[in-house]
């Protein structure tokens, strides 16, 4: 109760303390919301009317697959527009919900009444929210209706495709005498249409025709001449090469098919474009010309592929090891099959445009399929290989029987009246087969280029190795990139062509491309190719900008400012990490990924850090501490445990130390933080070195002291302040021990100074006859083992001599005992 009264007081205070213009502002906001609702309601009504018109067109285009695809694309555009209208209220709905939450629920029965202004505002917000929900509901209903229409169109298209393949025609109509008269009439009408257009074009559009033709020819000349000079080595076989590599043959076959076909395609498309641009083409002539362009492109591509793979003139460059004669026949038969299919498709366009009789269409398709079937059988009967004994061998069994099966199936389907199925199979054999073979050769070329040393053996790789500083490893990496690019290009170029050949329309590919680019929803995850590419591009730009800024800051700003090397390294690393992190965040945002959705990932990482990434995080944090506190910097001489050397690089995980033996030691940063580290050059390079010298007992100590001090003072690298000092440190067991202590401006020169001073001590002590004793060394006597006896006679002689010596010793002792004399023991030392 207390909190409810407190909220009521705050609301009253808000209205009391509000400026006088708040009512006008609220009224303006209400008018803006009303205008937005009216605008979006009008937009949805217009979209609904368009949907009604398209729904009426669906039955009219029931027999035209392209027309149904066009209607579907328009419906998808309307659906996206309806969704946009619904999303226009997102921000306003959020404001209304927040405002209602602030106002709170209306008071329950028995509680104090709230002010009238609060009640009226709550009612106005609820009414506006209801109007917005009504508009959103209309948009949702329209979207649901459009989805149903799209499903209906998909069903109609599937049924239409099945009907085309399974519809049976009466073959006798194709063999009736009326077909010849219909063909003559058709030819006469076609000739009349083309001749009338030519007469009109040359009489009234001669300059436009001439300009369009010249521009198309100029573009063709640029493509052919420029392409031959730029890429001639890529797609032209070199007759002087006797044994080209497999990669060279693959590359020449692939590029000699793709690049000239693209050039011819660009020329033909530009011709049609310029004719349309100058308003030269008539409606029916434009349709005929487009069909003729497609036929020329297909025939040219098939001819180029067969010539590139079989190479009748250059057997060394032949991909398929067939003999020259069969290779020529294969090129002729394949090209003839493409010509037959192309002419059939062109005549089908002419028949459709001129309203030819059905019998003529059946006859044309029947003849074309029979010819294609016969050609396939002839190709299967061909014997392209020659054995060592001179006999001709046929194709492998699986390939031969496949050609027979396709040819017989096409002929049988045509004879049984399934003309649509026979034409479809013939078209797939020629066009789809050409596309698949070309793509397969391209994939083989990409795989060969990606192998180790593959790219270096290509003409481009050899040119780069001669004219650039690329090494073999760099060329291999570049070969991987080129291989991936070729594979991507093959998919982007050939996959749409295959889809078109299998009955899909350009609108289908356009719709799929739009969905893939804008967002493909899988469950609750939306994958957008455009967003991902945008994020990658933004990250790459940010990365290179960071590297450029690092170089500029280090080379221009800090270098001119005489900033210490260690400080420059720390600043450069900090700027690099911050720039890369910022580029990554911006790239992720540009990719359309909500950073708030990464909370689960962060939680999982935290859990992983708690269990398995402790050392990694410890080293990372230690690296940040080292870069911030800078207990040592790049170029310092440090001692960390058993490791002594110069710091070469400090990163966030580890520090690289180069020892004086030129060994690189990668030391984790946590070791440098948790353990003691000695730094000889922390604040400056001033340091002291100590040199121990021993003098023999009996020498003039003061003379030795003066000589050592004079040597230390005479070295040019020894500082005069602090002054060098010679200390008499100890009476050693073998020498009088002295220690020379000198200070150097650069302690890194310590080894050189120590070496010079030791040489000087030897020279001066030799001149002044001061002895440097050497430490006594213990003599270790090795016990010699008795040799293995090898002579029994020698052993007997030695034994007899030993026994004789013992007997003489015993006799001498008895003689001395009889004389009364005592044996004198030796004196102790």
PDB file of C-alpha atoms in Angstrom, residues 41-281:
ATOM      1  CA  UNK A  41      -2.900   0.719 -43.154  1.00  0.00           C
ATOM      2  CA  UNK A  42      -3.059   2.311 -46.604  1.00  0.00           C
ATOM      3  CA  UNK A  43       0.124   0.453 -47.625  1.00  0.00           C
ATOM      4  CA  UNK A  44      -1.319  -2.896 -46.493  1.00  0.00           C
ATOM      5  CA  UNK A  45      -4.546  -2.210 -48.398  1.00  0.00           C
ATOM      6  CA  UNK A  46      -2.530  -1.531 -51.567  1.00  0.00           C
ATOM      7  CA  UNK A  47      -0.539  -4.729 -51.021  1.00  0.00           C
ATOM      8  CA  UNK A  48      -3.776  -6.651 -50.560  1.00  0.00           C
ATOM      9  CA  UNK A  49      -5.117  -5.284 -53.842  1.00  0.00           C
ATOM     10  CA  UNK A  50      -1.932  -6.349 -55.648  1.00  0.00           C
ATOM     11  CA  UNK A  51      -2.243  -9.780 -54.115  1.00  0.00           C
ATOM     12  CA  UNK A  52      -5.808 -10.054 -55.401  1.00  0.00           C
ATOM     13  CA  UNK A  53      -4.667  -9.204 -58.932  1.00  0.00           C
ATOM     14  CA  UNK A  54      -1.857 -11.756 -58.810  1.00  0.00           C
ATOM     15  CA  UNK A  55      -4.194 -14.426 -57.489  1.00  0.00           C
ATOM     16  CA  UNK A  56      -6.423 -13.881 -60.518  1.00  0.00           C
ATOM     17  CA  UNK A  57      -3.412 -14.279 -62.849  1.00  0.00           C
ATOM     18  CA  UNK A  58      -2.401 -17.669 -61.458  1.00  0.00           C
ATOM     19  CA  UNK A  59      -4.992 -19.683 -63.438  1.00  0.00           C
ATOM     20  CA  UNK A  60      -4.097 -17.740 -66.598  1.00  0.00           C
ATOM     21  CA  UNK A  61      -0.418 -18.745 -66.295  1.00  0.00           C
ATOM     22  CA  UNK A  62      -1.137 -22.335 -65.272  1.00  0.00           C
ATOM     23  CA  UNK A  63       0.658 -23.707 -68.374  1.00  0.00           C
ATOM     24  CA  UNK A  64       3.621 -21.304 -68.286  1.00  0.00           C
ATOM     25  CA  UNK A  65       6.329 -22.157 -65.761  1.00  0.00           C
ATOM     26  CA  UNK A  66       8.130 -18.841 -66.260  1.00  0.00           C
ATOM     27  CA  UNK A  67       4.866 -16.913 -65.681  1.00  0.00           C
ATOM     28  CA  UNK A  68       4.228 -18.793 -62.438  1.00  0.00           C
ATOM     29  CA  UNK A  69       7.761 -18.038 -61.253  1.00  0.00           C
ATOM     30  CA  UNK A  70       7.252 -14.345 -62.005  1.00  0.00           C
ATOM     31  CA  UNK A  71       4.015 -14.311 -59.986  1.00  0.00           C
ATOM     32  CA  UNK A  72       5.750 -16.052 -57.102  1.00  0.00           C
ATOM     33  CA  UNK A  73       8.551 -13.464 -57.068  1.00  0.00           C
ATOM     34  CA  UNK A  74       6.014 -10.634 -56.972  1.00  0.00           C
ATOM     35  CA  UNK A  75       4.179 -12.342 -54.105  1.00  0.00           C
ATOM     36  CA  UNK A  76       7.433 -12.701 -52.161  1.00  0.00           C
ATOM     37  CA  UNK A  77       8.113  -8.981 -52.648  1.00  0.00           C
ATOM     38  CA  UNK A  78       4.614  -8.187 -51.333  1.00  0.00           C
ATOM     39  CA  UNK A  79       5.200 -10.437 -48.331  1.00  0.00           C
ATOM     40  CA  UNK A  80       8.443  -8.625 -47.489  1.00  0.00           C
ATOM     41  CA  UNK A  81       6.700  -5.267 -47.862  1.00  0.00           C
ATOM     42  CA  UNK A  82       3.947  -6.417 -45.451  1.00  0.00           C
ATOM     43  CA  UNK A  83       6.596  -7.500 -42.960  1.00  0.00           C
ATOM     44  CA  UNK A  84       8.254  -4.081 -43.277  1.00  0.00           C
ATOM     45  CA  UNK A  85       4.917  -2.387 -42.530  1.00  0.00           C
ATOM     46  CA  UNK A  86       4.508  -4.516 -39.415  1.00  0.00           C
ATOM     47  CA  UNK A  87       8.043  -3.750 -38.237  1.00  0.00           C
ATOM     48  CA  UNK A  88       7.446  -0.018 -38.598  1.00  0.00           C
ATOM     49  CA  UNK A  89       5.521  -0.085 -35.292  1.00  0.00           C
ATOM     50  CA  UNK A  90       8.252  -1.799 -33.298  1.00  0.00           C
ATOM     51  CA  UNK A  91       9.677   1.317 -31.671  1.00  0.00           C
ATOM     52  CA  UNK A  92       6.229   2.811 -31.029  1.00  0.00           C
ATOM     53  CA  UNK A  93       4.982  -0.391 -29.394  1.00  0.00           C
ATOM     54  CA  UNK A  94       8.062  -0.455 -27.176  1.00  0.00           C
ATOM     55  CA  UNK A  95       7.356   3.151 -26.078  1.00  0.00           C
ATOM     56  CA  UNK A  96       3.694   2.350 -25.372  1.00  0.00           C
ATOM     57  CA  UNK A  97       4.560  -0.733 -23.306  1.00  0.00           C
ATOM     58  CA  UNK A  98       7.170   1.166 -21.321  1.00  0.00           C
ATOM     59  CA  UNK A  99       4.717   3.987 -20.661  1.00  0.00           C
ATOM     60  CA  UNK A 100       1.988   1.586 -19.544  1.00  0.00           C
ATOM     61  CA  UNK A 101       4.464  -0.124 -17.238  1.00  0.00           C
ATOM     62  CA  UNK A 102       5.360   3.222 -15.686  1.00  0.00           C
ATOM     63  CA  UNK A 103       1.691   4.099 -15.168  1.00  0.00           C
ATOM     64  CA  UNK A 104       1.072   0.700 -13.602  1.00  0.00           C
ATOM     65  CA  UNK A 105      -2.123  -1.278 -13.358  1.00  0.00           C
ATOM     66  CA  UNK A 106      -5.379   0.541 -12.565  1.00  0.00           C
ATOM     67  CA  UNK A 107      -6.289   0.548  -8.866  1.00  0.00           C
ATOM     68  CA  UNK A 108      -8.309  -2.402  -7.638  1.00  0.00           C
ATOM     69  CA  UNK A 109     -11.742  -2.103  -6.133  1.00  0.00           C
ATOM     70  CA  UNK A 110     -11.641  -0.482  -2.716  1.00  0.00           C
ATOM     71  CA  UNK A 111      -8.379   1.362  -3.310  1.00  0.00           C
ATOM     72  CA  UNK A 112      -7.947   5.123  -3.768  1.00  0.00           C
ATOM     73  CA  UNK A 113      -8.802   6.397  -7.212  1.00  0.00           C
ATOM     74  CA  UNK A 114      -5.987   7.531  -9.435  1.00  0.00           C
ATOM     75  CA  UNK A 115      -5.979  10.971 -11.103  1.00  0.00           C
ATOM     76  CA  UNK A 116      -8.178  11.406 -14.138  1.00  0.00           C
ATOM     77  CA  UNK A 117      -5.198  12.353 -16.291  1.00  0.00           C
ATOM     78  CA  UNK A 118      -3.519   9.005 -15.571  1.00  0.00           C
ATOM     79  CA  UNK A 119      -6.684   7.089 -16.424  1.00  0.00           C
ATOM     80  CA  UNK A 120      -7.197   8.986 -19.669  1.00  0.00           C
ATOM     81  CA  UNK A 121      -3.586   8.478 -20.719  1.00  0.00           C
ATOM     82  CA  UNK A 122      -3.779   4.748 -19.999  1.00  0.00           C
ATOM     83  CA  UNK A 123      -6.923   4.514 -22.086  1.00  0.00           C
ATOM     84  CA  UNK A 124      -5.384   6.458 -24.957  1.00  0.00           C
ATOM     85  CA  UNK A 125      -2.309   4.229 -24.929  1.00  0.00           C
ATOM     86  CA  UNK A 126      -4.445   1.079 -24.860  1.00  0.00           C
ATOM     87  CA  UNK A 127      -6.565   2.346 -27.775  1.00  0.00           C
ATOM     88  CA  UNK A 128      -3.484   3.207 -29.821  1.00  0.00           C
ATOM     89  CA  UNK A 129      -1.953  -0.191 -29.051  1.00  0.00           C
ATOM     90  CA  UNK A 130      -5.154  -1.882 -30.197  1.00  0.00           C
ATOM     91  CA  UNK A 131      -5.077   0.043 -33.504  1.00  0.00           C
ATOM     92  CA  UNK A 132      -1.438  -0.901 -34.045  1.00  0.00           C
ATOM     93  CA  UNK A 133      -2.184  -4.542 -33.270  1.00  0.00           C
ATOM     94  CA  UNK A 134      -5.004  -4.459 -35.795  1.00  0.00           C
ATOM     95  CA  UNK A 135      -2.638  -3.205 -38.492  1.00  0.00           C
ATOM     96  CA  UNK A 136      -0.044  -5.837 -37.558  1.00  0.00           C
ATOM     97  CA  UNK A 137      -2.716  -8.527 -37.636  1.00  0.00           C
ATOM     98  CA  UNK A 138      -3.706  -7.411 -41.147  1.00  0.00           C
ATOM     99  CA  UNK A 139      -0.077  -7.658 -42.257  1.00  0.00           C
ATOM    100  CA  UNK A 140       0.234 -11.116 -40.710  1.00  0.00           C
ATOM    101  CA  UNK A 141      -2.962 -12.320 -42.379  1.00  0.00           C
ATOM    102  CA  UNK A 142      -1.696 -11.019 -45.722  1.00  0.00           C
ATOM    103  CA  UNK A 143       1.634 -12.800 -45.224  1.00  0.00           C
ATOM    104  CA  UNK A 144      -0.169 -16.068 -44.381  1.00  0.00           C
ATOM    105  CA  UNK A 145      -2.342 -15.708 -47.470  1.00  0.00           C
ATOM    106  CA  UNK A 146       0.711 -15.097 -49.662  1.00  0.00           C
ATOM    107  CA  UNK A 147       2.423 -18.177 -48.215  1.00  0.00           C
ATOM    108  CA  UNK A 148      -0.602 -20.251 -49.239  1.00  0.00           C
ATOM    109  CA  UNK A 149      -0.492 -18.838 -52.764  1.00  0.00           C
ATOM    110  CA  UNK A 150       3.237 -19.582 -53.042  1.00  0.00           C
ATOM    111  CA  UNK A 151       2.629 -23.173 -51.969  1.00  0.00           C
ATOM    112  CA  UNK A 152      -0.133 -23.433 -54.567  1.00  0.00           C
ATOM    113  CA  UNK A 153       2.217 -22.155 -57.280  1.00  0.00           C
ATOM    114  CA  UNK A 154       4.897 -24.673 -56.252  1.00  0.00           C
ATOM    115  CA  UNK A 155       2.350 -27.496 -56.547  1.00  0.00           C
ATOM    116  CA  UNK A 156       1.209 -26.285 -59.973  1.00  0.00           C
ATOM    117  CA  UNK A 157       4.794 -26.062 -61.222  1.00  0.00           C
ATOM    118  CA  UNK A 158       5.609 -29.585 -60.055  1.00  0.00           C
ATOM    119  CA  UNK A 159       2.497 -30.930 -61.785  1.00  0.00           C
ATOM    120  CA  UNK A 160       3.316 -28.981 -64.937  1.00  0.00           C
ATOM    121  CA  UNK A 161       6.832 -30.430 -65.040  1.00  0.00           C
ATOM    122  CA  UNK A 162       5.497 -33.952 -64.588  1.00  0.00           C
ATOM    123  CA  UNK A 163       2.946 -33.414 -67.341  1.00  0.00           C
ATOM    124  CA  UNK A 164       5.648 -32.252 -69.748  1.00  0.00           C
ATOM    125  CA  UNK A 165       7.694 -35.400 -69.130  1.00  0.00           C
ATOM    126  CA  UNK A 166       4.842 -37.898 -69.032  1.00  0.00           C
ATOM    127  CA  UNK A 167       2.530 -36.516 -71.721  1.00  0.00           C
ATOM    128  CA  UNK A 168       2.164 -38.853 -74.662  1.00  0.00           C
ATOM    129  CA  UNK A 169       1.678 -37.604 -78.220  1.00  0.00           C
ATOM    130  CA  UNK A 170       0.437 -39.399 -81.309  1.00  0.00           C
ATOM    131  CA  UNK A 171       3.555 -40.112 -83.350  1.00  0.00           C
ATOM    132  CA  UNK A 172       1.544 -40.636 -86.544  1.00  0.00           C
ATOM    133  CA  UNK A 173       0.884 -36.872 -86.575  1.00  0.00           C
ATOM    134  CA  UNK A 174       4.609 -36.332 -87.018  1.00  0.00           C
ATOM    135  CA  UNK A 175       4.677 -38.599 -90.072  1.00  0.00           C
ATOM    136  CA  UNK A 176       1.633 -37.239 -91.908  1.00  0.00           C
ATOM    137  CA  UNK A 177       2.093 -35.446 -95.273  1.00  0.00           C
ATOM    138  CA  UNK A 178       0.541 -32.305 -93.794  1.00  0.00           C
ATOM    139  CA  UNK A 179       3.662 -31.783 -91.729  1.00  0.00           C
ATOM    140  CA  UNK A 180       5.729 -30.902 -94.809  1.00  0.00           C
ATOM    141  CA  UNK A 181       3.202 -28.324 -95.978  1.00  0.00           C
ATOM    142  CA  UNK A 182       3.025 -26.897 -92.436  1.00  0.00           C
ATOM    143  CA  UNK A 183       6.815 -26.705 -92.367  1.00  0.00           C
ATOM    144  CA  UNK A 184       6.878 -24.844 -95.689  1.00  0.00           C
ATOM    145  CA  UNK A 185       4.271 -22.383 -94.441  1.00  0.00           C
ATOM    146  CA  UNK A 186       6.199 -21.949 -91.199  1.00  0.00           C
ATOM    147  CA  UNK A 187       9.432 -21.275 -93.075  1.00  0.00           C
ATOM    148  CA  UNK A 188       7.680 -18.793 -95.372  1.00  0.00           C
ATOM    149  CA  UNK A 189       6.200 -16.910 -92.399  1.00  0.00           C
ATOM    150  CA  UNK A 190       9.529 -16.889 -90.581  1.00  0.00           C
ATOM    151  CA  UNK A 191      11.364 -15.653 -93.668  1.00  0.00           C
ATOM    152  CA  UNK A 192       8.765 -12.979 -94.197  1.00  0.00           C
ATOM    153  CA  UNK A 193       9.058 -11.772 -90.601  1.00  0.00           C
ATOM    154  CA  UNK A 194      12.839 -11.625 -90.680  1.00  0.00           C
ATOM    155  CA  UNK A 195      13.022 -10.010 -94.141  1.00  0.00           C
ATOM    156  CA  UNK A 196      10.462  -7.378 -93.214  1.00  0.00           C
ATOM    157  CA  UNK A 197      12.452  -6.537 -90.094  1.00  0.00           C
ATOM    158  CA  UNK A 198      15.697  -6.334 -92.052  1.00  0.00           C
ATOM    159  CA  UNK A 199      14.045  -4.048 -94.617  1.00  0.00           C
ATOM    160  CA  UNK A 200      12.716  -1.804 -91.865  1.00  0.00           C
ATOM    161  CA  UNK A 201      16.017  -1.817 -89.973  1.00  0.00           C
ATOM    162  CA  UNK A 202      18.189  -0.939 -92.986  1.00  0.00           C
ATOM    163  CA  UNK A 203      15.742   1.670 -94.279  1.00  0.00           C
ATOM    164  CA  UNK A 204      14.903   3.491 -91.045  1.00  0.00           C
ATOM    165  CA  UNK A 205      17.424   2.216 -88.457  1.00  0.00           C
ATOM    166  CA  UNK A 206      20.543   1.805 -90.549  1.00  0.00           C
ATOM    167  CA  UNK A 207      22.697   4.118 -88.429  1.00  0.00           C
ATOM    168  CA  UNK A 208      21.494   2.481 -85.211  1.00  0.00           C
ATOM    169  CA  UNK A 209      22.140  -1.001 -86.622  1.00  0.00           C
ATOM    170  CA  UNK A 210      25.586   0.075 -87.799  1.00  0.00           C
ATOM    171  CA  UNK A 211      26.444   1.669 -84.433  1.00  0.00           C
ATOM    172  CA  UNK A 212      25.228  -1.349 -82.452  1.00  0.00           C
ATOM    173  CA  UNK A 213      27.096  -3.763 -84.719  1.00  0.00           C
ATOM    174  CA  UNK A 214      30.331  -1.749 -84.560  1.00  0.00           C
ATOM    175  CA  UNK A 215      30.188  -1.471 -80.768  1.00  0.00           C
ATOM    176  CA  UNK A 216      29.551  -5.190 -80.389  1.00  0.00           C
ATOM    177  CA  UNK A 217      32.379  -6.016 -82.802  1.00  0.00           C
ATOM    178  CA  UNK A 218      34.712  -3.589 -81.022  1.00  0.00           C
ATOM    179  CA  UNK A 219      33.934  -5.222 -77.696  1.00  0.00           C
ATOM    180  CA  UNK A 220      34.483  -8.644 -79.271  1.00  0.00           C
ATOM    181  CA  UNK A 221      37.843  -7.550 -80.684  1.00  0.00           C
ATOM    182  CA  UNK A 222      38.923  -6.205 -77.288  1.00  0.00           C
ATOM    183  CA  UNK A 223      37.865  -9.424 -75.593  1.00  0.00           C
ATOM    184  CA  UNK A 224      39.529 -11.757 -78.059  1.00  0.00           C
ATOM    185  CA  UNK A 225      42.737  -9.788 -78.656  1.00  0.00           C
ATOM    186  CA  UNK A 226      43.170  -8.631 -75.068  1.00  0.00           C
ATOM    187  CA  UNK A 227      42.190 -12.002 -73.674  1.00  0.00           C
ATOM    188  CA  UNK A 228      44.617 -13.793 -75.963  1.00  0.00           C
ATOM    189  CA  UNK A 229      47.471 -11.518 -74.899  1.00  0.00           C
ATOM    190  CA  UNK A 230      46.642 -11.672 -71.205  1.00  0.00           C
ATOM    191  CA  UNK A 231      45.561 -15.303 -70.888  1.00  0.00           C
ATOM    192  CA  UNK A 232      46.986 -16.862 -74.031  1.00  0.00           C
ATOM    193  CA  UNK A 233      49.497 -18.923 -72.099  1.00  0.00           C
ATOM    194  CA  UNK A 234      46.750 -20.239 -69.852  1.00  0.00           C
ATOM    195  CA  UNK A 235      44.295 -21.622 -72.402  1.00  0.00           C
ATOM    196  CA  UNK A 236      46.512 -22.278 -75.404  1.00  0.00           C
ATOM    197  CA  UNK A 237      48.406 -25.552 -75.746  1.00  0.00           C
ATOM    198  CA  UNK A 238      52.091 -25.143 -76.593  1.00  0.00           C
ATOM    199  CA  UNK A 239      53.003 -27.426 -79.520  1.00  0.00           C
ATOM    200  CA  UNK A 240      56.700 -27.257 -78.587  1.00  0.00           C
ATOM    201  CA  UNK A 241      56.121 -29.049 -75.276  1.00  0.00           C
ATOM    202  CA  UNK A 242      56.543 -32.757 -75.911  1.00  0.00           C
ATOM    203  CA  UNK A 243      55.485 -34.091 -72.512  1.00  0.00           C
ATOM    204  CA  UNK A 244      53.216 -31.609 -70.678  1.00  0.00           C
ATOM    205  CA  UNK A 245      52.292 -32.371 -67.092  1.00  0.00           C
ATOM    206  CA  UNK A 246      48.863 -33.573 -66.083  1.00  0.00           C
ATOM    207  CA  UNK A 247      48.193 -30.239 -64.348  1.00  0.00           C
ATOM    208  CA  UNK A 248      49.107 -28.326 -67.505  1.00  0.00           C
ATOM    209  CA  UNK A 249      46.761 -30.443 -69.609  1.00  0.00           C
ATOM    210  CA  UNK A 250      43.939 -30.010 -67.087  1.00  0.00           C
ATOM    211  CA  UNK A 251      44.439 -26.269 -66.847  1.00  0.00           C
ATOM    212  CA  UNK A 252      44.570 -25.780 -70.611  1.00  0.00           C
ATOM    213  CA  UNK A 253      41.457 -27.928 -71.107  1.00  0.00           C
ATOM    214  CA  UNK A 254      39.488 -26.068 -68.435  1.00  0.00           C
ATOM    215  CA  UNK A 255      40.495 -22.501 -69.246  1.00  0.00           C
ATOM    216  CA  UNK A 256      40.421 -23.044 -73.018  1.00  0.00           C
ATOM    217  CA  UNK A 257      36.767 -24.014 -72.571  1.00  0.00           C
ATOM    218  CA  UNK A 258      35.693 -21.453 -69.987  1.00  0.00           C
ATOM    219  CA  UNK A 259      37.442 -18.232 -71.057  1.00  0.00           C
ATOM    220  CA  UNK A 260      36.588 -18.308 -74.814  1.00  0.00           C
ATOM    221  CA  UNK A 261      33.008 -19.351 -73.988  1.00  0.00           C
ATOM    222  CA  UNK A 262      32.679 -16.428 -71.597  1.00  0.00           C
ATOM    223  CA  UNK A 263      34.154 -14.109 -74.218  1.00  0.00           C
ATOM    224  CA  UNK A 264      31.693 -15.321 -76.879  1.00  0.00           C
ATOM    225  CA  UNK A 265      28.854 -15.078 -74.373  1.00  0.00           C
ATOM    226  CA  UNK A 266      29.769 -11.508 -73.474  1.00  0.00           C
ATOM    227  CA  UNK A 267      29.956 -10.619 -77.165  1.00  0.00           C
ATOM    228  CA  UNK A 268      26.537 -12.130 -77.929  1.00  0.00           C
ATOM    229  CA  UNK A 269      24.880 -10.571 -74.891  1.00  0.00           C
ATOM    230  CA  UNK A 270      26.408  -7.185 -75.692  1.00  0.00           C
ATOM    231  CA  UNK A 271      25.110  -7.479 -79.256  1.00  0.00           C
ATOM    232  CA  UNK A 272      21.567  -8.041 -78.014  1.00  0.00           C
ATOM    233  CA  UNK A 273      21.993  -5.257 -75.466  1.00  0.00           C
ATOM    234  CA  UNK A 274      23.155  -2.679 -77.990  1.00  0.00           C
ATOM    235  CA  UNK A 275      20.409  -3.649 -80.437  1.00  0.00           C
ATOM    236  CA  UNK A 276      17.842  -3.165 -77.683  1.00  0.00           C
ATOM    237  CA  UNK A 277      19.528   0.045 -76.542  1.00  0.00           C
ATOM    238  CA  UNK A 278      19.202   1.567 -80.009  1.00  0.00           C
ATOM    239  CA  UNK A 279      15.610   0.260 -80.408  1.00  0.00           C
ATOM    240  CA  UNK A 280      16.533  -1.856 -83.393  1.00  0.00           C
ATOM    241  CA  UNK A 281      14.823  -5.085 -82.380  1.00  0.00           C
TER     242      UNK A 281
END
